[in-house]
mmCIF file of C-alpha atoms in Angstrom:
data_model
loop_
_atom_site.group_PDB
_atom_site.id
_atom_site.type_symbol
_atom_site.label_atom_id
_atom_site.label_comp_id
_atom_site.label_asym_id
_atom_site.label_seq_id
_atom_site.Cartn_x
_atom_site.Cartn_y
_atom_site.Cartn_z
ATOM 1 C CA MET A 855 210.652 92.791 144.092
ATOM 2 C CA GLN A 856 212.145 92.806 147.824
ATOM 3 C CA ASN A 857 208.834 95.010 148.869
ATOM 4 C CA LEU A 858 206.746 91.576 147.858
ATOM 5 C CA LYS A 859 209.164 88.887 148.981
ATOM 6 C CA THR A 860 208.824 90.667 152.622
ATOM 7 C CA LEU A 861 205.094 90.908 152.264
ATOM 8 C CA GLN A 862 205.060 87.298 151.290
ATOM 9 C CA GLN A 863 207.114 86.351 154.364
ATOM 10 C CA TRP A 864 205.064 88.689 156.572
ATOM 11 C CA VAL A 865 201.903 86.763 155.189
ATOM 12 C CA LYS A 866 203.383 83.327 155.701
ATOM 13 C CA GLU A 867 204.123 84.071 159.937
ATOM 14 C CA SER A 868 200.863 86.082 160.377
ATOM 15 C CA LYS A 869 198.325 84.484 162.426
ATOM 16 C CA ARG A 870 195.559 87.326 162.672
ATOM 17 C CA ILE A 871 195.515 89.570 159.162
ATOM 18 C CA VAL A 872 192.889 92.296 158.515
ATOM 19 C CA PHE A 873 192.236 93.171 155.750
ATOM 20 C CA PHE A 874 190.961 97.203 154.892
ATOM 21 C CA GLY A 875 189.274 97.333 151.300
ATOM 22 C CA GLY A 876 187.585 100.005 149.049
ATOM 23 C CA ALA A 877 186.468 100.029 146.175
ATOM 24 C CA GLY A 878 189.692 99.473 144.176
ATOM 25 C CA VAL A 879 188.874 95.776 145.317
ATOM 26 C CA SER A 880 186.216 95.003 143.450
ATOM 27 C CA THR A 881 187.234 97.268 140.259
ATOM 28 C CA GLU A 882 188.904 94.149 138.687
ATOM 29 C CA SER A 883 185.202 92.185 138.808
ATOM 30 C CA GLY A 884 184.241 95.165 136.268
ATOM 31 C CA ILE A 885 182.576 97.029 139.237
ATOM 32 C CA PRO A 886 183.295 100.926 138.676
ATOM 33 C CA ASP A 887 184.658 102.594 141.933
ATOM 34 C CA PHE A 888 183.827 106.654 142.631
ATOM 35 C CA ARG A 889 186.796 108.440 142.071
ATOM 36 C CA SER A 890 188.980 107.281 139.399
ATOM 37 C CA VAL A 891 188.996 108.586 135.755
ATOM 38 C CA ASP A 892 185.904 106.519 134.910
ATOM 39 C CA GLY A 893 184.308 106.491 138.253
ATOM 40 C CA LEU A 894 180.747 107.170 138.974
ATOM 41 C CA TYR A 895 182.051 111.058 140.112
ATOM 42 C CA ARG A 896 183.146 111.590 136.618
ATOM 43 C CA GLN A 897 179.682 110.572 134.870
ATOM 44 C CA LYS A 898 177.701 113.055 134.204
ATOM 45 C CA PHE A 899 174.161 113.168 135.843
ATOM 46 C CA GLU A 900 171.446 115.636 136.287
ATOM 47 C CA TYR A 901 172.685 115.740 140.055
ATOM 48 C CA PRO A 902 176.045 114.962 141.159
ATOM 49 C CA PRO A 903 175.880 111.489 142.664
ATOM 50 C CA GLU A 904 177.144 112.187 145.965
ATOM 51 C CA GLN A 905 173.986 113.972 146.059
ATOM 52 C CA ILE A 906 171.720 111.513 144.939
ATOM 53 C CA ILE A 907 172.873 109.233 147.248
ATOM 54 C CA SER A 908 172.479 111.345 150.040
ATOM 55 C CA HIS A 909 169.501 111.084 152.656
ATOM 56 C CA SER A 910 167.817 113.914 152.108
ATOM 57 C CA PHE A 911 167.545 112.886 148.442
ATOM 58 C CA TYR A 912 166.284 109.762 149.106
ATOM 59 C CA LEU A 913 163.441 111.607 151.077
ATOM 60 C CA ARG A 914 162.734 114.365 148.407
ATOM 61 C CA ASP A 915 162.742 112.474 145.562
ATOM 62 C CA PRO A 916 162.860 108.456 146.051
ATOM 63 C CA SER A 917 161.951 108.057 142.380
ATOM 64 C CA TYR A 918 165.034 109.703 140.818
ATOM 65 C CA PHE A 919 167.199 108.016 143.930
ATOM 66 C CA PHE A 920 166.073 104.604 142.871
ATOM 67 C CA ARG A 921 166.829 105.071 139.661
ATOM 68 C CA PHE A 922 170.264 105.786 139.781
ATOM 69 C CA TYR A 923 170.645 103.130 142.366
ATOM 70 C CA ARG A 924 169.443 100.502 139.913
ATOM 71 C CA GLU A 925 171.315 101.628 137.346
ATOM 72 C CA LYS A 926 174.553 102.648 138.886
ATOM 73 C CA MET A 927 174.514 100.551 142.095
ATOM 74 C CA LEU A 928 173.193 96.988 142.165
ATOM 75 C CA PRO A 929 176.181 95.354 140.939
ATOM 76 C CA LEU A 930 174.772 91.737 140.943
ATOM 77 C CA ASP A 931 176.224 90.230 137.698
ATOM 78 C CA PHE A 932 179.923 90.457 139.086
ATOM 79 C CA ASP A 933 182.143 87.420 140.437
ATOM 80 C CA PRO A 934 185.052 87.407 143.241
ATOM 81 C CA ASN A 935 188.567 88.348 141.666
ATOM 82 C CA ILE A 936 191.768 86.850 142.521
ATOM 83 C CA THR A 937 192.137 89.110 145.794
ATOM 84 C CA HIS A 938 188.802 87.913 147.094
ATOM 85 C CA THR A 939 189.538 84.346 146.708
ATOM 86 C CA VAL A 940 192.531 84.650 148.024
ATOM 87 C CA LEU A 941 191.313 86.192 151.209
ATOM 88 C CA ALA A 942 188.603 83.560 151.152
ATOM 89 C CA ARG A 943 191.637 80.980 151.253
ATOM 90 C CA TRP A 944 193.050 82.455 154.498
ATOM 91 C CA GLU A 945 189.999 82.665 156.814
ATOM 92 C CA GLN A 946 189.742 78.560 155.607
ATOM 93 C CA GLU A 947 193.327 78.660 156.784
ATOM 94 C CA GLY A 948 192.914 80.091 160.230
ATOM 95 C CA LYS A 949 195.028 83.440 159.227
ATOM 96 C CA LEU A 950 192.756 85.687 158.886
ATOM 97 C CA LEU A 951 190.904 87.259 161.685
ATOM 98 C CA GLY A 952 188.444 89.339 159.608
ATOM 99 C CA ILE A 953 187.766 91.705 156.559
ATOM 100 C CA VAL A 954 186.711 95.431 157.172
ATOM 101 C CA THR A 955 185.358 96.863 153.914
ATOM 102 C CA GLN A 956 183.944 100.033 152.448
ATOM 103 C CA ASN A 957 182.342 98.072 149.790
ATOM 104 C CA ILE A 958 178.534 97.416 149.508
ATOM 105 C CA ASP A 959 178.676 94.580 146.386
ATOM 106 C CA GLY A 960 178.630 91.396 148.865
ATOM 107 C CA LEU A 961 182.078 89.964 146.741
ATOM 108 C CA HIS A 962 183.599 88.996 149.962
ATOM 109 C CA GLN A 963 181.217 86.181 151.211
ATOM 110 C CA LYS A 964 180.550 84.973 147.700
ATOM 111 C CA ALA A 965 183.874 84.177 147.676
ATOM 112 C CA GLY A 966 183.890 82.345 151.354
ATOM 113 C CA ASN A 967 184.299 84.654 153.636
ATOM 114 C CA THR A 968 182.379 84.623 156.606
ATOM 115 C CA ARG A 969 183.818 87.430 158.802
ATOM 116 C CA VAL A 970 183.279 90.834 156.970
ATOM 117 C CA TYR A 971 182.446 93.835 158.564
ATOM 118 C CA GLU A 972 180.886 96.139 155.971
ATOM 119 C CA LEU A 973 181.174 100.073 157.101
ATOM 120 C CA HIS A 974 178.326 100.818 154.543
ATOM 121 C CA GLY A 975 175.657 98.192 154.322
ATOM 122 C CA SER A 976 175.154 96.015 152.003
ATOM 123 C CA VAL A 977 173.145 95.906 148.953
ATOM 124 C CA LEU A 978 172.504 92.090 149.616
ATOM 125 C CA ARG A 979 169.892 93.625 152.518
ATOM 126 C CA ASN A 980 166.872 95.411 152.129
ATOM 127 C CA TYR A 981 164.552 96.037 154.374
ATOM 128 C CA CYS A 982 160.621 97.609 154.344
ATOM 129 C CA VAL A 983 160.984 100.926 156.424
ATOM 130 C CA LYS A 984 156.973 100.297 157.642
ATOM 131 C CA CYS A 985 157.547 97.039 158.401
ATOM 132 C CA GLY A 986 160.979 95.442 158.836
ATOM 133 C CA LYS A 987 160.501 92.944 156.047
ATOM 134 C CA PHE A 988 163.430 91.352 154.273
ATOM 135 C CA HIS A 989 163.863 91.738 150.512
ATOM 136 C CA THR A 990 166.088 90.611 148.450
ATOM 137 C CA ALA A 991 168.246 92.625 145.772
ATOM 138 C CA GLN A 992 166.333 91.262 142.731
ATOM 139 C CA PHE A 993 162.778 92.630 144.153
ATOM 140 C CA VAL A 994 164.723 95.915 144.114
ATOM 141 C CA LYS A 995 166.664 95.538 140.903
ATOM 142 C CA ASN A 996 163.219 93.919 139.300
ATOM 143 C CA HIS A 997 160.976 96.595 140.352
ATOM 144 C CA PRO A 998 159.847 99.401 137.757
ATOM 145 C CA ASP A 999 159.986 102.473 140.533
ATOM 146 C CA VAL A 1000 159.974 102.782 144.508
ATOM 147 C CA PRO A 1001 160.171 99.392 145.603
ATOM 148 C CA ARG A 1002 157.175 98.519 147.931
ATOM 149 C CA CYS A 1003 156.650 95.911 150.260
ATOM 150 C CA ASP A 1004 153.274 94.163 150.516
ATOM 151 C CA CYS A 1005 152.263 96.547 153.370
ATOM 152 C CA GLY A 1006 152.502 99.195 151.445
ATOM 153 C CA GLY A 1007 155.986 101.201 153.192
ATOM 154 C CA ILE A 1008 159.253 101.715 151.158
ATOM 155 C CA VAL A 1009 161.907 98.825 150.332
ATOM 156 C CA LYS A 1010 165.254 100.929 151.175
ATOM 157 C CA PRO A 1011 168.487 99.395 150.678
ATOM 158 C CA ASP A 1012 170.405 98.642 153.864
ATOM 159 C CA VAL A 1013 173.121 101.044 152.874
ATOM 160 C CA VAL A 1014 174.944 103.994 153.908
ATOM 161 C CA LEU A 1015 174.012 107.069 152.301
ATOM 162 C CA TYR A 1016 175.465 110.452 152.908
ATOM 163 C CA GLU A 1017 174.192 112.047 156.138
ATOM 164 C CA GLU A 1018 173.690 109.038 157.779
ATOM 165 C CA PRO A 1019 175.483 107.427 160.711
ATOM 166 C CA LEU A 1020 177.572 104.329 160.430
ATOM 167 C CA ASN A 1021 176.109 101.425 162.299
ATOM 168 C CA ALA A 1022 178.202 101.723 165.914
ATOM 169 C CA GLN A 1023 178.298 97.742 166.442
ATOM 170 C CA VAL A 1024 179.986 97.037 163.018
ATOM 171 C CA MET A 1025 182.676 100.050 163.450
ATOM 172 C CA ASP A 1026 183.079 98.630 167.501
ATOM 173 C CA ASP A 1027 184.180 95.046 165.774
ATOM 174 C CA ALA A 1028 186.018 96.311 162.997
ATOM 175 C CA ILE A 1029 187.800 98.470 165.900
ATOM 176 C CA THR A 1030 188.558 95.889 167.981
ATOM 177 C CA ALA A 1031 189.837 93.271 164.716
ATOM 178 C CA ILE A 1032 192.223 96.213 163.458
ATOM 179 C CA ALA A 1033 193.857 97.040 167.051
ATOM 180 C CA ASN A 1034 193.844 92.870 167.517
ATOM 181 C CA ALA A 1035 195.734 92.655 163.824
ATOM 182 C CA ASP A 1036 199.449 91.221 163.437
ATOM 183 C CA LEU A 1037 199.249 92.448 159.983
ATOM 184 C CA LEU A 1038 197.181 95.618 158.543
ATOM 185 C CA ILE A 1039 196.895 95.070 154.794
ATOM 186 C CA VAL A 1040 195.163 98.416 153.220
ATOM 187 C CA ALA A 1041 194.531 98.191 149.785
ATOM 188 C CA GLY A 1042 191.748 99.939 146.849
ATOM 189 C CA THR A 1043 190.986 102.948 148.861
ATOM 190 C CA SER A 1044 191.823 106.522 148.359
ATOM 191 C CA LEU A 1045 191.673 107.210 152.326
ATOM 192 C CA THR A 1046 189.721 110.028 152.181
ATOM 193 C CA VAL A 1047 186.199 109.161 153.144
ATOM 194 C CA TYR A 1048 185.767 109.493 156.944
ATOM 195 C CA PRO A 1049 185.083 108.065 159.597
ATOM 196 C CA ALA A 1050 186.150 104.657 157.462
ATOM 197 C CA ALA A 1051 189.402 105.893 156.741
ATOM 198 C CA GLY A 1052 190.475 106.799 160.804
ATOM 199 C CA LEU A 1053 189.780 103.262 160.983
ATOM 200 C CA ILE A 1054 193.629 102.237 160.216
ATOM 201 C CA ARG A 1055 194.341 104.433 163.202
ATOM 202 C CA TYR A 1056 193.635 101.777 165.244
ATOM 203 C CA TYR A 1057 196.658 99.561 164.476
ATOM 204 C CA ASN A 1058 199.098 98.762 166.952
ATOM 205 C CA GLY A 1059 201.719 96.682 165.036
ATOM 206 C CA ASN A 1060 204.598 97.527 162.745
ATOM 207 C CA ARG A 1061 203.090 95.086 159.463
ATOM 208 C CA MET A 1062 201.009 97.845 157.973
ATOM 209 C CA VAL A 1063 200.839 97.565 154.095
ATOM 210 C CA LEU A 1064 199.182 99.983 151.872
ATOM 211 C CA ILE A 1065 198.220 99.057 148.271
ATOM 212 C CA ASN A 1066 196.742 101.291 145.767
ATOM 213 C CA ARG A 1067 197.266 102.691 142.261
ATOM 214 C CA ASP A 1068 197.262 106.034 143.830
ATOM 215 C CA GLU A 1069 199.281 107.889 146.378
ATOM 216 C CA THR A 1070 196.913 108.087 149.970
ATOM 217 C CA PRO A 1071 197.273 110.405 152.648
ATOM 218 C CA TYR A 1072 198.930 107.664 154.919
ATOM 219 C CA ASP A 1073 201.244 106.288 152.879
ATOM 220 C CA SER A 1074 203.911 107.878 154.575
ATOM 221 C CA HIS A 1075 202.393 105.545 158.055
ATOM 222 C CA ALA A 1076 202.916 102.531 156.369
ATOM 223 C CA ASN A 1077 205.495 100.203 156.456
ATOM 224 C CA LEU A 1078 205.210 98.728 152.821
ATOM 225 C CA VAL A 1079 203.749 100.716 150.152
ATOM 226 C CA PHE A 1080 202.490 99.178 146.524
ATOM 227 C CA HIS A 1081 201.387 101.601 143.911
ATOM 228 C CA GLN A 1082 200.230 98.622 141.442
ATOM 229 C CA SER A 1083 197.036 96.857 140.961
ATOM 230 C CA LEU A 1084 195.728 94.717 143.596
ATOM 231 C CA GLY A 1085 195.677 91.882 141.178
ATOM 232 C CA GLU A 1086 198.872 92.152 140.928
ATOM 233 C CA ILE A 1087 199.854 91.206 144.333
ATOM 234 C CA PHE A 1088 197.500 88.703 145.208
ATOM 235 C CA LYS A 1089 198.358 86.613 142.326
ATOM 236 C CA GLU A 1090 202.148 86.330 144.084
ATOM 237 C CA LEU A 1091 200.072 85.916 147.438
#
């Protein structure tokens, strides 16, 4: 209870909050994560999920890749939850410097946030690899097989697959935001996926809050730690 009161006070005093979030931010909207008991990595597929969503697998078997992608990675019918809406309110109030997210679902923007640094891209952006034409996520979802542009090129989602580098500009923007934060809230992430997890090392302050159901490798580095659901914490904020 004291930790919660401290967090409430820190939020009240802060003017440059940065929120760093992972899959746990969206699970309360109904979107499954990767590593929990019912996550993608625990489900049975012909190949391991991390293999299917790799760049080499996408090149080798695009038909299987897109079948898996449409079924498991295109969360178009979900709505923002309490965490998303509180963060959107903080931006409207001028308290939020930005959101650094590992998620690709676009729910932060759907809630109303505009300063979102998407480390792993977004399912909402899809481009023809041949001519560069933009296509909607619905176009990809409704396509029966490998989605193709009018020019014949494959329409690839703008998401970072395994073996692909993160966008350098997004990384730089995220690092700048974290380095300038007066309060860093790290939530819903196991902090085991790199290089994304390493970004929190750029925080220079002494108000780092970690909210995650399970312990993380960075618990000892945080100033406040909550092993609770995000919804429980953010409904109090």
